[in-house]
PDB file of N, CA and C in Angstrom:
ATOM      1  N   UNK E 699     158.424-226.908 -64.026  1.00  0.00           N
ATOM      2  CA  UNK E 699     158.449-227.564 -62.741  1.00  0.00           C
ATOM      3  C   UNK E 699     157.256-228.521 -62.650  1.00  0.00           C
ATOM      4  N   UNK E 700     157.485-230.018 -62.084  1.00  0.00           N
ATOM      5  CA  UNK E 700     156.664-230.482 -61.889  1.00  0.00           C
ATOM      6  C   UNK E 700     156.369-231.140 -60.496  1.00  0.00           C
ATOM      7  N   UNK E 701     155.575-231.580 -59.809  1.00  0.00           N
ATOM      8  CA  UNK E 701     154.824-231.824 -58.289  1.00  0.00           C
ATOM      9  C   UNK E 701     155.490-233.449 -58.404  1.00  0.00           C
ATOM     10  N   UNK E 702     156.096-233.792 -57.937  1.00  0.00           N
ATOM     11  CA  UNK E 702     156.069-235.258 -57.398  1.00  0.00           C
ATOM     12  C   UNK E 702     155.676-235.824 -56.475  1.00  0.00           C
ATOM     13  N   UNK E 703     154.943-237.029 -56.063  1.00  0.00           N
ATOM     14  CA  UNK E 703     154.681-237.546 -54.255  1.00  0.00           C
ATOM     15  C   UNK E 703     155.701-238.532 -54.120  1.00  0.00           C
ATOM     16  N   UNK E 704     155.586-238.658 -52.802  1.00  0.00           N
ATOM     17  CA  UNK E 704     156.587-239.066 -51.979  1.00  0.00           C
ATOM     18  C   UNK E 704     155.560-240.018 -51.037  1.00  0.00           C
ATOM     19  N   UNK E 705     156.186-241.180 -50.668  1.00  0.00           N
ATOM     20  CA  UNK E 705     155.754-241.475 -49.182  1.00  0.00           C
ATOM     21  C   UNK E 705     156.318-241.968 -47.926  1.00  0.00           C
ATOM     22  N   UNK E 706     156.306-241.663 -46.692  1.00  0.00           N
ATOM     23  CA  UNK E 706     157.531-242.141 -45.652  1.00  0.00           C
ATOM     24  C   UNK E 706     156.330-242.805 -44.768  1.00  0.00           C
ATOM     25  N   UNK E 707     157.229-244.331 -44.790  1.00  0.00           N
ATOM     26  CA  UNK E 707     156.458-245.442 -43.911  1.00  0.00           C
ATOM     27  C   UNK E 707     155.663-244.610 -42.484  1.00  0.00           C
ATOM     28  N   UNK E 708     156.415-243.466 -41.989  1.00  0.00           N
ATOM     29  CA  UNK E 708     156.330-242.795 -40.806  1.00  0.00           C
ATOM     30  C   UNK E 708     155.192-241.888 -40.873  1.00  0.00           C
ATOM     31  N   UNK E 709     155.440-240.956 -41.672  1.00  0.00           N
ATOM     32  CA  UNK E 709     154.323-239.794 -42.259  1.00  0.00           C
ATOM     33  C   UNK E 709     153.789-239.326 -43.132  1.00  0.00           C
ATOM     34  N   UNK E 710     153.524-241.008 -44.188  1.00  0.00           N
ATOM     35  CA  UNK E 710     152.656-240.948 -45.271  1.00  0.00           C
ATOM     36  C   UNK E 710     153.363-239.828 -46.178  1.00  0.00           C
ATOM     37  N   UNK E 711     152.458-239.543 -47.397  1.00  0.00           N
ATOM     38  CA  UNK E 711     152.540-238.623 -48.425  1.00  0.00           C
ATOM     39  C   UNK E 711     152.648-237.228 -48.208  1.00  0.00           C
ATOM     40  N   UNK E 712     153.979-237.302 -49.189  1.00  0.00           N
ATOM     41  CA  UNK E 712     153.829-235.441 -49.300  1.00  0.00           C
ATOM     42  C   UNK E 712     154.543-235.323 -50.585  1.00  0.00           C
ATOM     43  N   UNK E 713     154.560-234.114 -50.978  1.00  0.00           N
ATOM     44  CA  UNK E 713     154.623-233.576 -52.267  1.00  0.00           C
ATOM     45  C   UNK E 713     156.063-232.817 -52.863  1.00  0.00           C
ATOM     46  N   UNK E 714     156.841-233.214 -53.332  1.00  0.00           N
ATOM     47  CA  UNK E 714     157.644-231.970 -53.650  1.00  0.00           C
ATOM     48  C   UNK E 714     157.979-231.921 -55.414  1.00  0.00           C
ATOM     49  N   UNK E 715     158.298-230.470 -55.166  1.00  0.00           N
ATOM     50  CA  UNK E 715     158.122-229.846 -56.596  1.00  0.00           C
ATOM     51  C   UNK E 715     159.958-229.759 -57.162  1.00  0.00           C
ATOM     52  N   UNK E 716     159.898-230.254 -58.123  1.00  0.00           N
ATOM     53  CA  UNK E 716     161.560-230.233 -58.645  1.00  0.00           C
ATOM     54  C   UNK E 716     161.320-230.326 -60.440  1.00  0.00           C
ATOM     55  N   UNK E 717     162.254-230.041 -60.840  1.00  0.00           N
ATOM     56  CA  UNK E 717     162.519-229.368 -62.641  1.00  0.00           C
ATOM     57  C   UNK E 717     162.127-231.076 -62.852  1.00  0.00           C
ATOM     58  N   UNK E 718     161.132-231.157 -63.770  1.00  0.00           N
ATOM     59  CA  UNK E 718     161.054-232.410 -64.774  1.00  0.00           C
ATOM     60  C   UNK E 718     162.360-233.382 -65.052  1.00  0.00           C
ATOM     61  N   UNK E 719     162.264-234.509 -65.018  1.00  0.00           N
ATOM     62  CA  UNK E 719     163.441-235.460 -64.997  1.00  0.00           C
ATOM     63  C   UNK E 719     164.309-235.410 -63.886  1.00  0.00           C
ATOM     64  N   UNK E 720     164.066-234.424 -62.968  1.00  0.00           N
ATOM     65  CA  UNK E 720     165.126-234.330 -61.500  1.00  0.00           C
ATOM     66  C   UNK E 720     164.528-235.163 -60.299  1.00  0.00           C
ATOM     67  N   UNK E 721     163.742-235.818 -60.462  1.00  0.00           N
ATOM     68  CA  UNK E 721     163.342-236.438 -59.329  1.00  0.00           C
ATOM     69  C   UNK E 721     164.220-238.096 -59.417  1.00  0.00           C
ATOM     70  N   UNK E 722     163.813-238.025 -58.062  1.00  0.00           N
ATOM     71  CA  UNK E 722     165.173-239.606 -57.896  1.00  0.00           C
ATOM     72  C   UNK E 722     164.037-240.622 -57.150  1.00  0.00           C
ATOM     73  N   UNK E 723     164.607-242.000 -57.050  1.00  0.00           N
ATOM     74  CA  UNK E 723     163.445-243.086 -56.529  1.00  0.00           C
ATOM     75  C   UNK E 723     163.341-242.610 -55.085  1.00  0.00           C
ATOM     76  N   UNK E 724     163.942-241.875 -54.371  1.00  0.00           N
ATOM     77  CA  UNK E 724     163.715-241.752 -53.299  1.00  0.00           C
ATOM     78  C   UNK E 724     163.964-240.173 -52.699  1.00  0.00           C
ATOM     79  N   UNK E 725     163.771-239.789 -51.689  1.00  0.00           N
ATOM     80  CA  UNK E 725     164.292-238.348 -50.960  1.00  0.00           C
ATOM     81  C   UNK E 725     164.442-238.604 -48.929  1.00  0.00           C
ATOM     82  N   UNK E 726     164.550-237.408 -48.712  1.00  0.00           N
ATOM     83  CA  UNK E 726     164.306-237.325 -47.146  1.00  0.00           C
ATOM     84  C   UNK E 726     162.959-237.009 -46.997  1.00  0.00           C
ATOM     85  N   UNK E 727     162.628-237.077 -45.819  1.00  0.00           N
ATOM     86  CA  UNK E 727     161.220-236.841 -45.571  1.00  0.00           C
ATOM     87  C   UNK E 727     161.504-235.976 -44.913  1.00  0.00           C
ATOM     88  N   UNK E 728     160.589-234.215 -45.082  1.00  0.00           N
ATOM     89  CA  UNK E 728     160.990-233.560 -44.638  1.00  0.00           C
ATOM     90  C   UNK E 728     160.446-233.482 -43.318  1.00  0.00           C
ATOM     91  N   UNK E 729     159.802-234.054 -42.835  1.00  0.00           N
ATOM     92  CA  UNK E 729     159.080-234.724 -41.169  1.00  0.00           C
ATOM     93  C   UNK E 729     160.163-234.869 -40.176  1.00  0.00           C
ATOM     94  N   UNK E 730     159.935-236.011 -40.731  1.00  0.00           N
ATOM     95  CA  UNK E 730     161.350-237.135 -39.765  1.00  0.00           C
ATOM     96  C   UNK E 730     162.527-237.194 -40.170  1.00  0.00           C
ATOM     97  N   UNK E 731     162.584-236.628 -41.180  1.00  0.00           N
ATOM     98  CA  UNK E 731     164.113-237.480 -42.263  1.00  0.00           C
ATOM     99  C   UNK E 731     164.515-238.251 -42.307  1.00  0.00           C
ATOM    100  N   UNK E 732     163.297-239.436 -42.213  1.00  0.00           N
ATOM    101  CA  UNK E 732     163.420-240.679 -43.267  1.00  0.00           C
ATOM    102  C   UNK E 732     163.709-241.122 -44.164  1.00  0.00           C
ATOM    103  N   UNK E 733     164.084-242.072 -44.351  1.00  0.00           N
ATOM    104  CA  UNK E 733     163.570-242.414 -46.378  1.00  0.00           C
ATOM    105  C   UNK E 733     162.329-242.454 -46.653  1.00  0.00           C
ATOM    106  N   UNK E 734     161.720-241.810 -47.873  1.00  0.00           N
ATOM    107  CA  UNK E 734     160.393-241.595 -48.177  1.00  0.00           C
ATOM    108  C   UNK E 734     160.681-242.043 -49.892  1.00  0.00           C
ATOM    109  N   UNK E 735     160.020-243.560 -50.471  1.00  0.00           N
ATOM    110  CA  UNK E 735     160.020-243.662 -52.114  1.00  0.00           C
ATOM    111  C   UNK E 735     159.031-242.723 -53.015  1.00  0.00           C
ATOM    112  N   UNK E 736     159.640-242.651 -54.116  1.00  0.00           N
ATOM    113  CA  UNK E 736     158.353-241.921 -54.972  1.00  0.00           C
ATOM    114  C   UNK E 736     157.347-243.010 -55.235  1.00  0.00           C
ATOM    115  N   UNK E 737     156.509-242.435 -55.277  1.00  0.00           N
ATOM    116  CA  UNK E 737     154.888-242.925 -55.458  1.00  0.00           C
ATOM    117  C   UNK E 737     155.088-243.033 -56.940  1.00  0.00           C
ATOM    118  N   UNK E 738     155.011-243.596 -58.174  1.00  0.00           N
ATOM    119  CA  UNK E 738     155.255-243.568 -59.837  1.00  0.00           C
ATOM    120  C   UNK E 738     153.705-243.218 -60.202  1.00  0.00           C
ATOM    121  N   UNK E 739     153.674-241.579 -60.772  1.00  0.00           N
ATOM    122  CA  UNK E 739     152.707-241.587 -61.196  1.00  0.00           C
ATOM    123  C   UNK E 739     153.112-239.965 -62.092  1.00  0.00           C
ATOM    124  N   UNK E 740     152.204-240.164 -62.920  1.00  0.00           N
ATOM    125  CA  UNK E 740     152.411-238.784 -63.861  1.00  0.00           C
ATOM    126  C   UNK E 740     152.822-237.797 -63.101  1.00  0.00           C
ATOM    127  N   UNK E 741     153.335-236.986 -63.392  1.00  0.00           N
ATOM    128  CA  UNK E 741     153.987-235.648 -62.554  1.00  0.00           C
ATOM    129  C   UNK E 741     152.695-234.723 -62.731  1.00  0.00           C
ATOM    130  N   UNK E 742     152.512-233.866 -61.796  1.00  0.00           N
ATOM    131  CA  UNK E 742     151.644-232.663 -61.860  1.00  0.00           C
ATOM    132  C   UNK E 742     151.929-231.556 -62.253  1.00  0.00           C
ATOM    133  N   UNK E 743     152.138-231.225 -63.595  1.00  0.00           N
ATOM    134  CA  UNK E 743     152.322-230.523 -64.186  1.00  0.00           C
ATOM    135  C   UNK E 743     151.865-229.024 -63.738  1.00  0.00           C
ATOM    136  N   UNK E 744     152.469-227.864 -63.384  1.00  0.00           N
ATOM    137  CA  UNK E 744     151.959-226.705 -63.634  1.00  0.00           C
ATOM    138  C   UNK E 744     151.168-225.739 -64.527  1.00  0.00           C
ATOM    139  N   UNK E 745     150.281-225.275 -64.549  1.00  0.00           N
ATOM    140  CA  UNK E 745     149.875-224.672 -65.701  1.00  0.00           C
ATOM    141  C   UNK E 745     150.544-223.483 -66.077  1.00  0.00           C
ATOM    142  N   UNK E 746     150.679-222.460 -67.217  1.00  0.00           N
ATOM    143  CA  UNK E 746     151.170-221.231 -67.809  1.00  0.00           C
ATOM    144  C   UNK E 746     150.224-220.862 -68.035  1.00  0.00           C
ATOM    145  N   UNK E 747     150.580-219.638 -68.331  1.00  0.00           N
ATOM    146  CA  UNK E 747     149.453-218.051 -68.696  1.00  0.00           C
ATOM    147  C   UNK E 747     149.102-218.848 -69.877  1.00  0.00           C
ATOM    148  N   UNK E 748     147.809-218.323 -70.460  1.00  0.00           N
ATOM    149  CA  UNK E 748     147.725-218.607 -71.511  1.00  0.00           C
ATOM    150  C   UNK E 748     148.136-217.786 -72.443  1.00  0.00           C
ATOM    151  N   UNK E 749     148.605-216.345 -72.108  1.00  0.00           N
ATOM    152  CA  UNK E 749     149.337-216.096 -73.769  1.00  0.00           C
ATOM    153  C   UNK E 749     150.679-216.263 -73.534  1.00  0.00           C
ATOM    154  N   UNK E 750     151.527-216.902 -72.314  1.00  0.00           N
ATOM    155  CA  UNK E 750     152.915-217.491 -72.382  1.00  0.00           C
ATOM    156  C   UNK E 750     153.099-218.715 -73.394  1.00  0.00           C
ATOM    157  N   UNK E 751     151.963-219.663 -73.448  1.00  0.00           N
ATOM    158  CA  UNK E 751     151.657-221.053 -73.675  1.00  0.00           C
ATOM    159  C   UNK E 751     151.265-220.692 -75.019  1.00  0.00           C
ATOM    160  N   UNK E 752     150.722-219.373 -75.559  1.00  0.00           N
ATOM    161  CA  UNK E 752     150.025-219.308 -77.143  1.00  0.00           C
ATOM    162  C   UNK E 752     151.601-218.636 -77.382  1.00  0.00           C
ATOM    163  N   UNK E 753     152.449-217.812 -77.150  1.00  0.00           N
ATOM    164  CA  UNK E 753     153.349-217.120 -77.718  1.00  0.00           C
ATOM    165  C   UNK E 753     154.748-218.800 -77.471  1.00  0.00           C
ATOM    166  N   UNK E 754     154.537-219.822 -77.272  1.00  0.00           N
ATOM    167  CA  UNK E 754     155.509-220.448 -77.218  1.00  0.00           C
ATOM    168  C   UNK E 754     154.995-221.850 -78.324  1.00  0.00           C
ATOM    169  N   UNK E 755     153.661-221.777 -78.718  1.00  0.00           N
ATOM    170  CA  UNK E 755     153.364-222.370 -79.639  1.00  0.00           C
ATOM    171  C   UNK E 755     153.406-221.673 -80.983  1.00  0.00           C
ATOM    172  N   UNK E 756     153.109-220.698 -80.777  1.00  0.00           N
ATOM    173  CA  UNK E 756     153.739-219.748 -81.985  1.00  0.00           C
ATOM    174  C   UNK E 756     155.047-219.957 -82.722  1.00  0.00           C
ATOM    175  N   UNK E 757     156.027-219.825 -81.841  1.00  0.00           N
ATOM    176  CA  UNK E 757     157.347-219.625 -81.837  1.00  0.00           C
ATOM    177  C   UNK E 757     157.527-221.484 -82.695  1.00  0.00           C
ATOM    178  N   UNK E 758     156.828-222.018 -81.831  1.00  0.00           N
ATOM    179  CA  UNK E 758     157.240-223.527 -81.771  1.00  0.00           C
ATOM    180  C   UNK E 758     156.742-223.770 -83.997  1.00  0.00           C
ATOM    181  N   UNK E 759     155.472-223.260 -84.049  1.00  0.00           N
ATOM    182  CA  UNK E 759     155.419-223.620 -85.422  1.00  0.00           C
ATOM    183  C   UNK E 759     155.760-222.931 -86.116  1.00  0.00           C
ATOM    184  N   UNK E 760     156.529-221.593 -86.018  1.00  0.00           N
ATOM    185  CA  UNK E 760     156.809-220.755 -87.042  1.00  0.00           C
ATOM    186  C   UNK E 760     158.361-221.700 -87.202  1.00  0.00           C
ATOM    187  N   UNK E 761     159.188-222.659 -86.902  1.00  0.00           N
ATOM    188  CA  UNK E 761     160.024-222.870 -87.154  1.00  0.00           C
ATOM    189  C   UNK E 761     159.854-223.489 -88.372  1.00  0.00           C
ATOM    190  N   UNK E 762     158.539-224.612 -88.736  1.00  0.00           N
ATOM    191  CA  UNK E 762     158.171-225.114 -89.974  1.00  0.00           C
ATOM    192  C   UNK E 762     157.627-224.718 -90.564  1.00  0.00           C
ATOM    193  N   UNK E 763     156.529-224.145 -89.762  1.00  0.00           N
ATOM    194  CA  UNK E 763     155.327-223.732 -90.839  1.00  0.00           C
ATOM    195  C   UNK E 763     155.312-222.060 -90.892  1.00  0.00           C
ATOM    196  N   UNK E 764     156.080-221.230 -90.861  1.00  0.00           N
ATOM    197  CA  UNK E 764     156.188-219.760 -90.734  1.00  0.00           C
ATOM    198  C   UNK E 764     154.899-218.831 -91.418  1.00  0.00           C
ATOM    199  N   UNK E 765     154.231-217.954 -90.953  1.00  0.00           N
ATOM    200  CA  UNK E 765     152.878-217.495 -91.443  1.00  0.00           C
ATOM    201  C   UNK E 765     153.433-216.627 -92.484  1.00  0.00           C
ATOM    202  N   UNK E 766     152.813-216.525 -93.453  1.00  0.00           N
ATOM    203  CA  UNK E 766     153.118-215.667 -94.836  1.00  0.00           C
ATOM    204  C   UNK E 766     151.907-214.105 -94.375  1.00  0.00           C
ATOM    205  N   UNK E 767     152.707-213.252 -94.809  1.00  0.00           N
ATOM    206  CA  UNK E 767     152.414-211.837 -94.268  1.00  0.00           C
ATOM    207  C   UNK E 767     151.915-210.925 -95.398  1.00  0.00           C
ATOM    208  N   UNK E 768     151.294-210.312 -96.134  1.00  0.00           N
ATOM    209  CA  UNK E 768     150.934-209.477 -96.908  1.00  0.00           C
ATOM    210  C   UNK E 768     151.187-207.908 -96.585  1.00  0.00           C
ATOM    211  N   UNK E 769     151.761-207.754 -95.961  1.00  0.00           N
ATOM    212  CA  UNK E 769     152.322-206.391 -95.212  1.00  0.00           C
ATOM    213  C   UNK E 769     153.183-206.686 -93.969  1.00  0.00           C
ATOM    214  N   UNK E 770     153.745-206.077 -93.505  1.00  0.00           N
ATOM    215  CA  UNK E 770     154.928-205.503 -92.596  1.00  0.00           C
ATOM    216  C   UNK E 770     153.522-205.467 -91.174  1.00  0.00           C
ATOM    217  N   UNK E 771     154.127-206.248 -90.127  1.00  0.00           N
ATOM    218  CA  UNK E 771     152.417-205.585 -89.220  1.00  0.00           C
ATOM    219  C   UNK E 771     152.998-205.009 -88.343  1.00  0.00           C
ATOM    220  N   UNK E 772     151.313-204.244 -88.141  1.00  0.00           N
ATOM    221  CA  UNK E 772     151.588-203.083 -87.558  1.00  0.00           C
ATOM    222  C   UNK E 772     151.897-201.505 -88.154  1.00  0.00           C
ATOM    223  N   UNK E 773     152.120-201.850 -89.275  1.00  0.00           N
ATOM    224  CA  UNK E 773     152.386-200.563 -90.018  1.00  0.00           C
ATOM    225  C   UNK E 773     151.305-199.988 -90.202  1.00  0.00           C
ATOM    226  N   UNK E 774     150.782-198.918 -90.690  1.00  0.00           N
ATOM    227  CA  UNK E 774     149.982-198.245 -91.132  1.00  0.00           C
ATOM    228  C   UNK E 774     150.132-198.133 -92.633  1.00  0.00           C
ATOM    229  N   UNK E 775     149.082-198.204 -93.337  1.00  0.00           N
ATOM    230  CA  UNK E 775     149.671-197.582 -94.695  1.00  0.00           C
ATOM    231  C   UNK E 775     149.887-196.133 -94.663  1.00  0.00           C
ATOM    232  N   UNK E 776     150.583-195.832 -95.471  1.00  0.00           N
ATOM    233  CA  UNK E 776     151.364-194.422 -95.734  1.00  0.00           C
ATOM    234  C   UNK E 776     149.683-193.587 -96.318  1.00  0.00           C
ATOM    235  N   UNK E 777     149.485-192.381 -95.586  1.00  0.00           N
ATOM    236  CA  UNK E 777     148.731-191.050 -95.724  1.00  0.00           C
ATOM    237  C   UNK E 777     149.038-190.694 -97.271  1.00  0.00           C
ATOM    238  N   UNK E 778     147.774-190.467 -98.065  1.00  0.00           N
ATOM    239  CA  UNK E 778     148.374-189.203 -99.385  1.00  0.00           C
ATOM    240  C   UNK E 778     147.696-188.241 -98.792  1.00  0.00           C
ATOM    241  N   UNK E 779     148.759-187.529 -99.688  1.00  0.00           N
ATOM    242  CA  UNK E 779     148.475-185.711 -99.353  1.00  0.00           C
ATOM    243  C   UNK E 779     147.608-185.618-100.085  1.00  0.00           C
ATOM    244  N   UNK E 780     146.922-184.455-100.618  1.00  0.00           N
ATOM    245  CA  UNK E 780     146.222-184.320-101.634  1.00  0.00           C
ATOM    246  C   UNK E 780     146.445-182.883-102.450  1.00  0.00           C
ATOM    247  N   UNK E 781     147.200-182.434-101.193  1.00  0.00           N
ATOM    248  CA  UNK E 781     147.909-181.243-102.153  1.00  0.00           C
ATOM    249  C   UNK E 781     148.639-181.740-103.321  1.00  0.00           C
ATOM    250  N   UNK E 782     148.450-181.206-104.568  1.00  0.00           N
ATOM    251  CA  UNK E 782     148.526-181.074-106.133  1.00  0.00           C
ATOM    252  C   UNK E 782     150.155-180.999-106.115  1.00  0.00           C
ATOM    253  N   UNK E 783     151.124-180.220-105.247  1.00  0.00           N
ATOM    254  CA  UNK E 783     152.222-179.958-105.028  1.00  0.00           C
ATOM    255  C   UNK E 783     153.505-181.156-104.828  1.00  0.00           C
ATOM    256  N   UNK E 784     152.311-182.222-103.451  1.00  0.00           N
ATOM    257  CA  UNK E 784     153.179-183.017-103.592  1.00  0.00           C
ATOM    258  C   UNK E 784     152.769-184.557-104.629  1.00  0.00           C
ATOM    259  N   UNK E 785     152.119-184.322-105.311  1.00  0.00           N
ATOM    260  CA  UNK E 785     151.809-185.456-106.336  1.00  0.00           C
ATOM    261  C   UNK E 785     153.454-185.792-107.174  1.00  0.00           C
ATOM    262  N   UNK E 786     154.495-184.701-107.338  1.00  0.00           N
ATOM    263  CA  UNK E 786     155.441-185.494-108.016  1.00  0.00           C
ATOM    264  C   UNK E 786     156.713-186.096-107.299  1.00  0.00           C
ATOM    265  N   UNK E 787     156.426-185.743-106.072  1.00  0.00           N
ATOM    266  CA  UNK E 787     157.128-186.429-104.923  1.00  0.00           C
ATOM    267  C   UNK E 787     157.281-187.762-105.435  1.00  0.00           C
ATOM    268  N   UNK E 788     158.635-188.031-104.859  1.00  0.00           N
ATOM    269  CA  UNK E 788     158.767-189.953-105.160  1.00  0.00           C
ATOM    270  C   UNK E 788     158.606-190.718-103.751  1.00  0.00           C
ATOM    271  N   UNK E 789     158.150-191.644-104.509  1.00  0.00           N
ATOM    272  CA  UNK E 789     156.886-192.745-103.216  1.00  0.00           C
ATOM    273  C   UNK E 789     158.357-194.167-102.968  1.00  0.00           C
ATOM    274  N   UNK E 790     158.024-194.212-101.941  1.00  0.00           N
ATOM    275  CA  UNK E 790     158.822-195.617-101.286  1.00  0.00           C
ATOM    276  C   UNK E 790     157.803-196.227-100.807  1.00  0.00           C
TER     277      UNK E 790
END
């Protein structure tokens, strides 16, 4: 979502918030319900969490650049026993 301004000859600037690319050259004014034009200026972007914004850049470069792993994560390595008994056990 981003902030757009607005202005109505009647009651000046105000702000409304609509999905990126949905804004139109003009709206109602929610005052008077005028015509009010957009003001052309960068949209005001919202900010995100920052680990929404790190887990979506993640995502974003593992499509090319995917991280190479030396283990399974999160796993633990596997415990030896040390009982003598199970030494001929077979290992996965």
């Amino acid at each position: 979502m981003a902030t757009f301004e607005y202005r109505c000859r009647q009651d000046g600037s105000f702000d409304v918030t609509l999905p990126v690319g949905a804004a139109g050259p003009s709206t109602d004014c929610p005052r008077c319900g005028g015509p009010a034009t957009r003001v052309f200026a960068a949209p005001r972007l919202g900010r995100m969490p920052a680990a929404l914004r790190e887990a979506m850049d993640r995502t974003e470069r593992s499509a090319e650049q995917p991280e190479v792993v030396g283990r399974v994560p999160g796993r633990r390595p596997a415990r030896r026993s040390t009982d003598p008994a199970h030494a001929r056990l077979p290992r996965w």
